[in-house]
GROMACS .gro file of N, CA and C in nm:
model
  543
    1MET      N    1   0.084  -0.118  -0.005
    1MET     CA    2  -0.003   0.005  -0.014
    1MET      C    3   0.086   0.125  -0.001
    2HIS      N    4   0.193   0.121   0.080
    2HIS     CA    5   0.299   0.246   0.077
    2HIS      C    6   0.350   0.255  -0.038
    3PHE      N    7   0.373   0.149  -0.112
    3PHE     CA    8   0.456   0.164  -0.256
    3PHE      C    9   0.352   0.226  -0.363
    4ILE      N   10   0.226   0.203  -0.358
    4ILE     CA   11   0.112   0.253  -0.450
    4ILE      C   12   0.112   0.405  -0.410
    5LYS      N   13   0.105   0.430  -0.293
    5LYS     CA   14   0.102   0.566  -0.254
    5LYS      C   15   0.217   0.654  -0.304
    6LYS      N   16   0.347   0.604  -0.289
    6LYS     CA   17   0.443   0.672  -0.340
    6LYS      C   18   0.450   0.672  -0.490
    7LEU      N   19   0.402   0.573  -0.557
    7LEU     CA   20   0.393   0.565  -0.687
    7LEU      C   21   0.300   0.691  -0.749
    8TYR      N   22   0.178   0.700  -0.692
    8TYR     CA   23   0.092   0.807  -0.719
    8TYR      C   24   0.155   0.939  -0.703
    9GLN      N   25   0.217   0.951  -0.585
    9GLN     CA   26   0.293   1.099  -0.561
    9GLN      C   27   0.405   1.118  -0.668
   10PHE      N   28   0.464   1.021  -0.709
   10PHE     CA   29   0.570   1.035  -0.811
   10PHE      C   30   0.521   1.067  -0.944
   11ILE      N   31   0.401   1.003  -0.984
   11ILE     CA   32   0.326   1.037  -1.111
   11ILE      C   33   0.258   1.181  -1.100
   12PHE      N   34   0.211   1.213  -0.986
   12PHE     CA   35   0.170   1.352  -0.971
   12PHE      C   36   0.266   1.458  -0.975
   13PHE      N   37   0.386   1.425  -0.928
   13PHE     CA   38   0.494   1.526  -0.944
   13PHE      C   39   0.553   1.544  -1.077
   14ILE      N   40   0.554   1.428  -1.152
   14ILE     CA   41   0.595   1.441  -1.300
   14ILE      C   42   0.490   1.525  -1.378
   15LEU      N   43   0.351   1.496  -1.344
   15LEU     CA   44   0.262   1.559  -1.427
   15LEU      C   45   0.277   1.726  -1.399
   16ILE      N   46   0.309   1.756  -1.287
   16ILE     CA   47   0.298   1.893  -1.249
   16ILE      C   48   0.425   1.964  -1.311
   17LEU      N   49   0.528   1.899  -1.308
   17LEU     CA   50   0.640   1.939  -1.376
   17LEU      C   51   0.633   1.949  -1.534
   18ALA      N   52   0.575   1.851  -1.590
   18ALA     CA   53   0.546   1.866  -1.726
   18ALA      C   54   0.448   1.953  -1.793
   19GLN      N   55   0.373   2.004  -1.696
   19GLN     CA   56   0.249   2.108  -1.741
   19GLN      C   57   0.330   2.233  -1.805
   20PRO      N   58   0.422   2.306  -1.743
   20PRO     CA   59   0.477   2.422  -1.825
   20PRO      C   60   0.530   2.380  -1.948
   21LEU      N   61   0.603   2.263  -1.960
   21LEU     CA   62   0.668   2.233  -2.104
   21LEU      C   63   0.542   2.219  -2.223
   22CYS      N   64   0.425   2.168  -2.161
   22CYS     CA   65   0.314   2.181  -2.270
   22CYS      C   66   0.277   2.314  -2.309
   23VAL      N   67   0.267   2.393  -2.205
   23VAL     CA   68   0.217   2.538  -2.227
   23VAL      C   69   0.333   2.606  -2.294
   24TYR      N   70   0.454   2.581  -2.287
   24TYR     CA   71   0.557   2.646  -2.369
   24TYR      C   72   0.541   2.592  -2.514
   25ALA      N   73   0.520   2.467  -2.534
   25ALA     CA   74   0.501   2.413  -2.683
   25ALA      C   75   0.397   2.484  -2.754
   26GLN      N   76   0.276   2.502  -2.675
   26GLN     CA   77   0.168   2.558  -2.743
   26GLN      C   78   0.194   2.707  -2.779
   27ASP      N   79   0.265   2.790  -2.707
   27ASP     CA   80   0.302   2.922  -2.727
   27ASP      C   81   0.430   2.953  -2.805
   28ALA      N   82   0.484   2.846  -2.874
   28ALA     CA   83   0.611   2.846  -2.945
   28ALA      C   84   0.576   2.955  -3.050
   29LYS      N   85   0.680   3.039  -3.069
   29LYS     CA   86   0.680   3.128  -3.191
   29LYS      C   87   0.700   3.073  -3.326
   30THR      N   88   0.627   3.126  -3.417
   30THR     CA   89   0.663   3.087  -3.547
   30THR      C   90   0.759   3.197  -3.612
   31THR      N   91   0.853   3.154  -3.682
   31THR     CA   92   0.960   3.246  -3.745
   31THR      C   93   0.944   3.229  -3.905
   32VAL      N   94   0.962   3.352  -3.954
   32VAL     CA   95   0.962   3.361  -4.114
   32VAL      C   96   1.101   3.356  -4.143
   33THR      N   97   1.125   3.251  -4.211
   33THR     CA   98   1.284   3.219  -4.245
   33THR      C   99   1.303   3.293  -4.388
   34LYS      N  100   1.218   3.296  -4.474
   34LYS     CA  101   1.231   3.324  -4.611
   34LYS      C  102   1.108   3.381  -4.678
   35ILE      N  103   1.134   3.501  -4.768
   35ILE     CA  104   1.024   3.542  -4.836
   35ILE      C  105   1.086   3.568  -4.983
   36GLU      N  106   1.007   3.507  -5.077
   36GLU     CA  107   1.067   3.499  -5.217
   36GLU      C  108   0.957   3.507  -5.334
   37PHE      N  109   0.998   3.560  -5.439
   37PHE     CA  110   0.901   3.579  -5.554
   37PHE      C  111   0.968   3.490  -5.673
   38SER      N  112   0.893   3.417  -5.739
   38SER     CA  113   0.925   3.351  -5.865
   38SER      C  114   0.894   3.440  -5.976
   39ASN      N  115   0.953   3.410  -6.093
   39ASN     CA  116   0.946   3.470  -6.212
   39ASN      C  117   0.798   3.480  -6.261
   40ASN      N  118   0.723   3.386  -6.222
   40ASN     CA  119   0.577   3.404  -6.265
   40ASN      C  120   0.496   3.454  -6.168
   41LYS      N  121   0.559   3.539  -6.083
   41LYS     CA  122   0.474   3.627  -5.982
   41LYS      C  123   0.418   3.532  -5.876
   42LYS      N  124   0.479   3.447  -5.826
   42LYS     CA  125   0.433   3.360  -5.702
   42LYS      C  126   0.500   3.388  -5.582
   43LEU      N  127   0.420   3.434  -5.481
   43LEU     CA  128   0.483   3.472  -5.353
   43LEU      C  129   0.494   3.333  -5.276
   44SER      N  130   0.606   3.327  -5.202
   44SER     CA  131   0.629   3.209  -5.110
   44SER      C  132   0.689   3.276  -4.981
   45ILE      N  133   0.624   3.230  -4.857
   45ILE     CA  134   0.671   3.273  -4.733
   45ILE      C  135   0.703   3.140  -4.657
   46THR      N  136   0.824   3.110  -4.633
   46THR     CA  137   0.860   2.995  -4.543
   46THR      C  138   0.868   3.012  -4.410
   47LEU      N  139   0.797   2.923  -4.340
   47LEU     CA  140   0.808   2.930  -4.177
   47LEU      C  141   0.866   2.815  -4.124
   48ASN      N  142   0.915   2.826  -3.989
   48ASN     CA  143   0.964   2.705  -3.928
   48ASN      C  144   0.862   2.620  -3.858
   49ASN      N  145   0.730   2.670  -3.845
   49ASN     CA  146   0.633   2.600  -3.771
   49ASN      C  147   0.497   2.630  -3.850
   50SER      N  148   0.390   2.538  -3.827
   50SER     CA  149   0.255   2.572  -3.895
   50SER      C  150   0.204   2.714  -3.815
   51ALA      N  151   0.137   2.795  -3.885
   51ALA     CA  152   0.080   2.898  -3.819
   51ALA      C  153  -0.053   2.942  -3.878
   52GLU      N  154  -0.136   3.012  -3.789
   52GLU     CA  155  -0.253   3.078  -3.850
   52GLU      C  156  -0.222   3.214  -3.922
   53TYR      N  157  -0.284   3.227  -4.026
   53TYR     CA  158  -0.264   3.343  -4.092
   53TYR      C  159  -0.388   3.402  -4.173
   54LYS      N  160  -0.383   3.534  -4.216
   54LYS     CA  161  -0.478   3.589  -4.313
   54LYS      C  162  -0.400   3.658  -4.412
   55LEU      N  163  -0.454   3.653  -4.530
   55LEU     CA  164  -0.402   3.721  -4.644
   55LEU      C  165  -0.506   3.804  -4.748
   56PHE      N  166  -0.484   3.916  -4.754
   56PHE     CA  167  -0.588   4.008  -4.817
   56PHE      C  168  -0.539   4.125  -4.883
   57THR      N  169  -0.589   4.181  -4.988
   57THR     CA  170  -0.555   4.294  -5.050
   57THR      C  171  -0.635   4.429  -5.010
   58LEU      N  172  -0.564   4.531  -5.021
   58LEU     CA  173  -0.632   4.667  -5.005
   58LEU      C  174  -0.585   4.765  -5.104
   59GLY      N  175  -0.670   4.866  -5.118
   59GLY     CA  176  -0.648   4.972  -5.206
   59GLY      C  177  -0.604   5.097  -5.150
   60ASN      N  178  -0.558   5.190  -5.227
   60ASN     CA  179  -0.522   5.323  -5.182
   60ASN      C  180  -0.432   5.335  -5.065
   61PRO      N  181  -0.309   5.295  -5.078
   61PRO     CA  182  -0.227   5.252  -5.196
   61PRO      C  183  -0.267   5.100  -5.207
   62ASP      N  184  -0.237   5.044  -5.332
   62ASP     CA  185  -0.254   4.922  -5.356
   62ASP      C  186  -0.161   4.826  -5.296
   63ARG      N  187  -0.210   4.730  -5.206
   63ARG     CA  188  -0.101   4.646  -5.128
   63ARG      C  189  -0.186   4.514  -5.091
   64LEU      N  190  -0.079   4.428  -5.053
   64LEU     CA  191  -0.122   4.279  -4.999
   64LEU      C  192  -0.089   4.279  -4.849
   65LEU      N  193  -0.159   4.247  -4.759
   65LEU     CA  194  -0.116   4.214  -4.616
   65LEU      C  195  -0.122   4.078  -4.579
   66ILE      N  196  -0.020   4.028  -4.529
   66ILE     CA  197  -0.017   3.892  -4.469
   66ILE      C  198  -0.012   3.903  -4.314
   67GLU      N  199  -0.095   3.855  -4.257
   67GLU     CA  200  -0.097   3.856  -4.096
   67GLU      C  201  -0.065   3.717  -4.058
   68ILE      N  202   0.042   3.695  -3.974
   68ILE     CA  203   0.067   3.565  -3.923
   68ILE      C  204   0.075   3.581  -3.766
   69LYS      N  205   0.003   3.500  -3.717
   69LYS     CA  206  -0.010   3.497  -3.566
   69LYS      C  207   0.100   3.440  -3.489
   70LYS      N  208   0.137   3.500  -3.384
   70LYS     CA  209   0.260   3.435  -3.314
   70LYS      C  210   0.378   3.419  -3.387
   71ALA      N  211   0.406   3.520  -3.467
   71ALA     CA  212   0.511   3.519  -3.565
   71ALA      C  213   0.621   3.625  -3.555
   72GLU      N  214   0.739   3.589  -3.589
   72GLU     CA  215   0.850   3.706  -3.596
   72GLU      C  216   0.930   3.681  -3.719
   73LEU      N  217   1.017   3.779  -3.744
   73LEU     CA  218   1.114   3.758  -3.857
   73LEU      C  219   1.242   3.673  -3.786
   74PHE      N  220   1.314   3.600  -3.878
   74PHE     CA  221   1.426   3.552  -3.829
   74PHE      C  222   1.555   3.649  -3.801
   75LYS      N  223   1.535   3.764  -3.873
   75LYS     CA  224   1.630   3.882  -3.855
   75LYS      C  225   1.558   3.998  -3.850
   76LYS      N  226   1.576   4.089  -3.753
   76LYS     CA  227   1.503   4.219  -3.756
   76LYS      C  228   1.527   4.297  -3.877
   77ASP      N  229   1.635   4.300  -3.939
   77ASP     CA  230   1.658   4.393  -4.058
   77ASP      C  231   1.651   4.316  -4.181
   78TYR      N  232   1.574   4.207  -4.177
   78TYR     CA  233   1.556   4.129  -4.306
   78TYR      C  234   1.469   4.197  -4.413
   79LEU      N  235   1.530   4.197  -4.532
   79LEU     CA  236   1.468   4.259  -4.635
   79LEU      C  237   1.467   4.165  -4.774
   80PRO      N  238   1.370   4.100  -4.798
   80PRO     CA  239   1.369   4.012  -4.915
   80PRO      C  240   1.400   4.088  -5.054
   81LYS      N  241   1.452   4.031  -5.132
   81LYS     CA  242   1.462   4.076  -5.278
   81LYS      C  243   1.337   4.093  -5.337
   82LYS      N  244   1.298   4.220  -5.370
   82LYS     CA  245   1.166   4.257  -5.435
   82LYS      C  246   1.147   4.267  -5.571
   83PRO      N  247   1.060   4.214  -5.641
   83PRO     CA  248   1.058   4.219  -5.795
   83PRO      C  249   1.010   4.362  -5.827
   84ASP      N  250   0.997   4.403  -5.966
   84ASP     CA  251   0.979   4.531  -6.008
   84ASP      C  252   0.859   4.566  -5.987
   85PHE      N  253   0.741   4.472  -5.979
   85PHE     CA  254   0.616   4.524  -5.955
   85PHE      C  255   0.568   4.564  -5.828
   86ILE      N  256   0.675   4.548  -5.725
   86ILE     CA  257   0.662   4.588  -5.597
   86ILE      C  258   0.737   4.706  -5.549
   87LYS      N  259   0.665   4.812  -5.502
   87LYS     CA  260   0.729   4.942  -5.455
   87LYS      C  261   0.827   4.916  -5.342
   88LYS      N  262   0.756   4.846  -5.222
   88LYS     CA  263   0.815   4.830  -5.102
   88LYS      C  264   0.765   4.717  -5.027
   89ILE      N  265   0.828   4.670  -4.927
   89ILE     CA  266   0.798   4.570  -4.842
   89ILE      C  267   0.805   4.615  -4.693
   90THR      N  268   0.712   4.629  -4.610
   90THR     CA  269   0.737   4.650  -4.482
   90THR      C  270   0.683   4.548  -4.386
   91PHE      N  271   0.736   4.540  -4.264
   91PHE     CA  272   0.705   4.441  -4.152
   91PHE      C  273   0.667   4.524  -4.033
   92HIS      N  274   0.563   4.471  -3.968
   92HIS     CA  275   0.502   4.545  -3.853
   92HIS      C  276   0.450   4.437  -3.753
   93LYS      N  277   0.462   4.480  -3.630
   93LYS     CA  278   0.420   4.383  -3.530
   93LYS      C  279   0.307   4.433  -3.452
   94ASN      N  280   0.201   4.386  -3.441
   94ASN     CA  281   0.083   4.402  -3.354
   94ASN      C  282   0.055   4.298  -3.265
   95ASN      N  283   0.073   4.329  -3.133
   95ASN     CA  284   0.068   4.233  -3.039
   95ASN      C  285   0.151   4.107  -3.064
   96GLN      N  286   0.092   3.992  -3.090
   96GLN     CA  287   0.164   3.862  -3.126
   96GLN      C  288   0.160   3.850  -3.283
   97THR      N  289   0.110   3.943  -3.359
   97THR     CA  290   0.091   3.906  -3.495
   97THR      C  291   0.186   3.995  -3.579
   98LEU      N  292   0.260   3.910  -3.663
   98LEU     CA  293   0.338   3.976  -3.771
   98LEU      C  294   0.262   4.022  -3.887
   99ILE      N  295   0.272   4.153  -3.930
   99ILE     CA  296   0.198   4.182  -4.049
   99ILE      C  297   0.313   4.221  -4.157
  100ILE      N  298   0.313   4.158  -4.275
  100ILE     CA  299   0.384   4.176  -4.375
  100ILE      C  300   0.317   4.247  -4.487
  101THR      N  301   0.356   4.369  -4.541
  101THR     CA  302   0.275   4.444  -4.619
  101THR      C  303   0.358   4.459  -4.747
  102LEU      N  304   0.303   4.418  -4.871
  102LEU     CA  305   0.367   4.441  -5.000
  102LEU      C  306   0.288   4.550  -5.081
  103PHE      N  307   0.358   4.655  -5.113
  103PHE     CA  308   0.299   4.765  -5.168
  103PHE      C  309   0.326   4.754  -5.321
  104PHE      N  310   0.230   4.754  -5.405
  104PHE     CA  311   0.238   4.743  -5.539
  104PHE      C  312   0.242   4.861  -5.613
  105ASN      N  313   0.304   4.853  -5.745
  105ASN     CA  314   0.313   4.963  -5.838
  105ASN      C  315   0.172   4.985  -5.903
  106GLU      N  316   0.103   4.874  -5.914
  106GLU     CA  317  -0.027   4.862  -5.977
  106GLU      C  318  -0.125   4.791  -5.905
  107LYS      N  319  -0.252   4.770  -5.928
  107LYS     CA  320  -0.342   4.688  -5.861
  107LYS      C  321  -0.315   4.539  -5.898
  108TYR      N  322  -0.305   4.460  -5.792
  108TYR     CA  323  -0.276   4.316  -5.799
  108TYR      C  324  -0.367   4.241  -5.716
  109LEU      N  325  -0.411   4.124  -5.761
  109LEU     CA  326  -0.488   4.024  -5.669
  109LEU      C  327  -0.414   3.900  -5.619
  110ALA      N  328  -0.440   3.855  -5.517
  110ALA     CA  329  -0.383   3.726  -5.462
  110ALA      C  330  -0.474   3.611  -5.494
  111LYS      N  331  -0.422   3.524  -5.572
  111LYS     CA  332  -0.509   3.404  -5.617
  111LYS      C  333  -0.434   3.269  -5.584
  112ASN      N  334  -0.523   3.168  -5.563
  112ASN     CA  335  -0.467   3.043  -5.538
  112ASN      C  336  -0.370   3.030  -5.396
  113THR      N  337  -0.433   3.087  -5.306
  113THR     CA  338  -0.360   3.093  -5.172
  113THR      C  339  -0.348   2.952  -5.120
  114ASN      N  340  -0.246   2.917  -5.062
  114ASN     CA  341  -0.228   2.780  -5.009
  114ASN      C  342  -0.119   2.769  -4.887
  115PHE      N  343  -0.135   2.681  -4.807
  115PHE     CA  344  -0.053   2.653  -4.706
  115PHE      C  345  -0.001   2.513  -4.718
  116ASP      N  346   0.122   2.497  -4.749
  116ASP     CA  347   0.180   2.357  -4.762
  116ASP      C  348   0.239   2.321  -4.623
  117LYS      N  349   0.151   2.229  -4.560
  117LYS     CA  350   0.190   2.197  -4.428
  117LYS      C  351   0.318   2.118  -4.426
  118LYS      N  352   0.352   2.039  -4.512
  118LYS     CA  353   0.479   1.977  -4.506
  118LYS      C  354   0.591   2.051  -4.498
  119ASN      N  355   0.609   2.136  -4.596
  119ASN     CA  356   0.708   2.228  -4.609
  119ASN      C  357   0.703   2.365  -4.543
  120LYS      N  358   0.569   2.375  -4.497
  120LYS     CA  359   0.557   2.502  -4.395
  120LYS      C  360   0.576   2.632  -4.468
  121ILE      N  361   0.500   2.627  -4.610
  121ILE     CA  362   0.510   2.756  -4.689
  121ILE      C  363   0.368   2.800  -4.718
  122ILE      N  364   0.358   2.942  -4.692
  122ILE     CA  365   0.240   3.007  -4.747
  122ILE      C  366   0.269   3.059  -4.882
  123SER      N  367   0.181   3.028  -4.984
  123SER     CA  368   0.197   3.082  -5.117
  123SER      C  369   0.087   3.130  -5.172
  124CYS      N  370   0.106   3.217  -5.276
  124CYS     CA  371  -0.015   3.266  -5.346
  124CYS      C  372   0.039   3.316  -5.489
  125ASP      N  373  -0.052   3.322  -5.591
  125ASP     CA  374  -0.012   3.374  -5.716
  125ASP      C  375  -0.061   3.521  -5.706
  126LEU      N  376   0.023   3.620  -5.765
  126LEU     CA  377   0.002   3.754  -5.778
  126LEU      C  378  -0.031   3.786  -5.919
  127GLU      N  379  -0.157   3.829  -5.948
  127GLU     CA  380  -0.202   3.865  -6.078
  127GLU      C  381  -0.259   4.001  -6.087
  128PRO      N  382  -0.215   4.079  -6.182
  128PRO     CA  383  -0.265   4.202  -6.212
  128PRO      C  384  -0.406   4.221  -6.207
  129ARG      N  385  -0.467   4.315  -6.137
  129ARG     CA  386  -0.619   4.332  -6.131
  129ARG      C  387  -0.674   4.376  -6.256
  130ASN      N  388  -0.614   4.467  -6.324
  130ASN     CA  389  -0.653   4.511  -6.460
  130ASN      C  390  -0.574   4.463  -6.556
  131LYS      N  391  -0.616   4.376  -6.645
  131LYS     CA  392  -0.527   4.344  -6.764
  131LYS      C  393  -0.507   4.453  -6.846
  132GLU      N  394  -0.402   4.446  -6.919
  132GLU     CA  395  -0.375   4.565  -7.016
  132GLU      C  396  -0.496   4.594  -7.101
  133SER      N  397  -0.507   4.712  -7.112
  133SER     CA  398  -0.638   4.776  -7.194
  133SER      C  399  -0.587   4.773  -7.338
  134VAL      N  400  -0.690   4.742  -7.423
  134VAL     CA  401  -0.651   4.763  -7.556
  134VAL      C  402  -0.675   4.902  -7.611
  135SER      N  403  -0.586   4.943  -7.687
  135SER     CA  404  -0.604   5.082  -7.742
  135SER      C  405  -0.639   5.072  -7.890
  136TYR      N  406  -0.744   5.152  -7.915
  136TYR     CA  407  -0.795   5.162  -8.062
  136TYR      C  408  -0.768   5.295  -8.131
  137SER      N  409  -0.736   5.291  -8.251
  137SER     CA  410  -0.746   5.402  -8.317
  137SER      C  411  -0.879   5.486  -8.329
  138GLN      N  412  -0.888   5.605  -8.388
  138GLN     CA  413  -1.006   5.677  -8.394
  138GLN      C  414  -1.096   5.616  -8.499
  139ASP      N  415  -1.050   5.569  -8.604
  139ASP     CA  416  -1.115   5.490  -8.705
  139ASP      C  417  -1.189   5.357  -8.656
  140GLU      N  418  -1.096   5.293  -8.574
  140GLU     CA  419  -1.159   5.161  -8.527
  140GLU      C  420  -1.266   5.213  -8.422
  141LYS      N  421  -1.253   5.304  -8.348
  141LYS     CA  422  -1.350   5.344  -8.264
  141LYS      C  423  -1.502   5.376  -8.330
  142ASP      N  424  -1.479   5.466  -8.436
  142ASP     CA  425  -1.572   5.486  -8.519
  142ASP      C  426  -1.637   5.382  -8.568
  143ASP      N  427  -1.568   5.271  -8.637
  143ASP     CA  428  -1.639   5.148  -8.697
  143ASP      C  429  -1.698   5.085  -8.591
  144LEU      N  430  -1.650   5.062  -8.462
  144LEU     CA  431  -1.718   4.993  -8.354
  144LEU      C  432  -1.857   5.057  -8.311
  145GLN      N  433  -1.843   5.211  -8.309
  145GLN     CA  434  -1.953   5.273  -8.269
  145GLN      C  435  -2.068   5.240  -8.375
  146ASN      N  436  -2.032   5.263  -8.504
  146ASN     CA  437  -2.126   5.228  -8.613
  146ASN      C  438  -2.187   5.093  -8.604
  147LEU      N  439  -2.103   5.000  -8.579
  147LEU     CA  440  -2.144   4.866  -8.562
  147LEU      C  441  -2.254   4.842  -8.442
  148ILE      N  442  -2.205   4.908  -8.339
  148ILE     CA  443  -2.299   4.900  -8.220
  148ILE      C  444  -2.437   4.980  -8.261
  149THR      N  445  -2.432   5.078  -8.331
  149THR     CA  446  -2.553   5.150  -8.358
  149THR      C  447  -2.644   5.089  -8.461
  150GLN      N  448  -2.565   5.016  -8.557
  150GLN     CA  449  -2.646   4.926  -8.653
  150GLN      C  450  -2.701   4.815  -8.582
  151GLU      N  451  -2.653   4.748  -8.482
  151GLU     CA  452  -2.706   4.643  -8.400
  151GLU      C  453  -2.820   4.688  -8.323
  152GLU      N  454  -2.792   4.807  -8.258
  152GLU     CA  455  -2.930   4.861  -8.177
  152GLU      C  456  -3.043   4.889  -8.263
  153LYS      N  457  -3.008   4.928  -8.394
  153LYS     CA  458  -3.118   4.951  -8.486
  153LYS      C  459  -3.189   4.836  -8.531
  154ASP      N  460  -3.115   4.728  -8.551
  154ASP     CA  461  -3.170   4.586  -8.589
  154ASP      C  462  -3.253   4.543  -8.483
  155ASP      N  463  -3.205   4.555  -8.354
  155ASP     CA  464  -3.275   4.500  -8.240
  155ASP      C  465  -3.408   4.588  -8.235
  156LEU      N  466  -3.420   4.710  -8.236
  156LEU     CA  467  -3.528   4.786  -8.231
  156LEU      C  468  -3.641   4.743  -8.340
  157SER      N  469  -3.578   4.726  -8.463
  157SER     CA  470  -3.679   4.683  -8.582
  157SER      C  471  -3.733   4.542  -8.539
  158GLN      N  472  -3.639   4.457  -8.489
  158GLN     CA  473  -3.694   4.317  -8.472
  158GLN      C  474  -3.794   4.329  -8.346
  159ASN      N  475  -3.776   4.407  -8.252
  159ASN     CA  476  -3.862   4.432  -8.134
  159ASN      C  477  -4.002   4.483  -8.184
  160SER      N  478  -3.994   4.564  -8.275
  160SER     CA  479  -4.120   4.636  -8.338
  160SER      C  480  -4.203   4.527  -8.410
  161VAL      N  481  -4.141   4.452  -8.483
  161VAL     CA  482  -4.188   4.344  -8.566
  161VAL      C  483  -4.252   4.240  -8.467
  162LYS      N  484  -4.187   4.203  -8.366
  162LYS     CA  485  -4.256   4.108  -8.279
  162LYS      C  486  -4.378   4.182  -8.198
  163LYS      N  487  -4.361   4.290  -8.171
  163LYS     CA  488  -4.474   4.383  -8.101
  163LYS      C  489  -4.598   4.370  -8.207
  164ASN      N  490  -4.571   4.391  -8.326
  164ASN     CA  491  -4.685   4.389  -8.443
  164ASN      C  492  -4.744   4.248  -8.439
  165ILE      N  493  -4.653   4.156  -8.441
  165ILE     CA  494  -4.715   4.005  -8.466
  165ILE      C  495  -4.798   3.988  -8.332
  166ILE      N  496  -4.744   4.016  -8.211
  166ILE     CA  497  -4.843   3.996  -8.099
  166ILE      C  498  -4.956   4.069  -8.099
  167LYS      N  499  -4.944   4.186  -8.147
  167LYS     CA  500  -5.070   4.298  -8.145
  167LYS      C  501  -5.171   4.229  -8.247
  168ASN      N  502  -5.118   4.188  -8.359
  168ASN     CA  503  -5.209   4.126  -8.476
  168ASN      C  504  -5.262   3.996  -8.416
  169GLY      N  505  -5.202   3.910  -8.347
  169GLY     CA  506  -5.252   3.781  -8.282
  169GLY      C  507  -5.357   3.823  -8.196
  170GLU      N  508  -5.334   3.917  -8.112
  170GLU     CA  509  -5.436   3.960  -8.010
  170GLU      C  510  -5.561   4.016  -8.086
  171GLU      N  511  -5.560   4.105  -8.195
  171GLU     CA  512  -5.662   4.144  -8.275
  171GLU      C  513  -5.747   4.031  -8.325
  172LYS      N  514  -5.662   3.925  -8.379
  172LYS     CA  515  -5.737   3.796  -8.447
  172LYS      C  516  -5.816   3.745  -8.343
  173LYS      N  517  -5.769   3.722  -8.227
  173LYS     CA  518  -5.827   3.656  -8.108
  173LYS      C  519  -5.960   3.728  -8.074
  174LEU      N  520  -5.948   3.879  -8.058
  174LEU     CA  521  -6.064   3.945  -8.025
  174LEU      C  522  -6.176   3.942  -8.137
  175ASN      N  523  -6.130   3.944  -8.274
  175ASN     CA  524  -6.226   3.913  -8.374
  175ASN      C  525  -6.290   3.799  -8.385
  176LYS      N  526  -6.226   3.677  -8.344
  176LYS     CA  527  -6.291   3.550  -8.329
  176LYS      C  528  -6.388   3.538  -8.210
  177SER      N  529  -6.355   3.624  -8.096
  177SER     CA  530  -6.445   3.615  -8.000
  177SER      C  531  -6.574   3.693  -8.014
  178LYS      N  532  -6.560   3.788  -8.109
  178LYS     CA  533  -6.682   3.854  -8.135
  178LYS      C  534  -6.796   3.764  -8.194
  179TYR      N  535  -6.745   3.666  -8.270
  179TYR     CA  536  -6.845   3.579  -8.351
  179TYR      C  537  -6.903   3.471  -8.254
  180PHE      N  538  -6.856   3.447  -8.142
  180PHE     CA  539  -6.898   3.352  -8.040
  180PHE      C  540  -6.988   3.405  -7.940
  181PHE      N  541  -7.016   3.519  -7.944
  181PHE     CA  542  -7.121   3.584  -7.832
  181PHE      C  543  -7.236   3.580  -7.877
   0.00000   0.00000   0.00000
């Protein structure tokens, strides 16, 4: 009986000592180890642990924000190599959240956002929001306007023909109903 009591005390003592280790493991910081851009405008953020994150775009100025909870940079003065379509990259800490902001030269969207759990990489494709606009000469603009105007006229004439057919059909029905009364 004395042995069992000592065994329970020992197990209780071990559980009390192990509790702070479990809390420490849950509060472990995530470190951003690398930020890179591929030639096809894919953003990759490498972490040392899995993490909760949000990724969204904002305007005025056009930018992408990546918020990573309980995270920090591996070096305080870290600046990744930025591609031409990005003006600047900033890092900001808000409580336990690391905020990475990419300021764009033009409007971009983040698409195909993914978190690779095995390699611990947040990734997304960066696509221009407005595709290049097509420029037309004045002659081409006039031709397009004439084409649109002609299509509108054709539509109007077809609608008036349909109305006349419907109107004539209703008149015939009324004429037939006069004879049945």
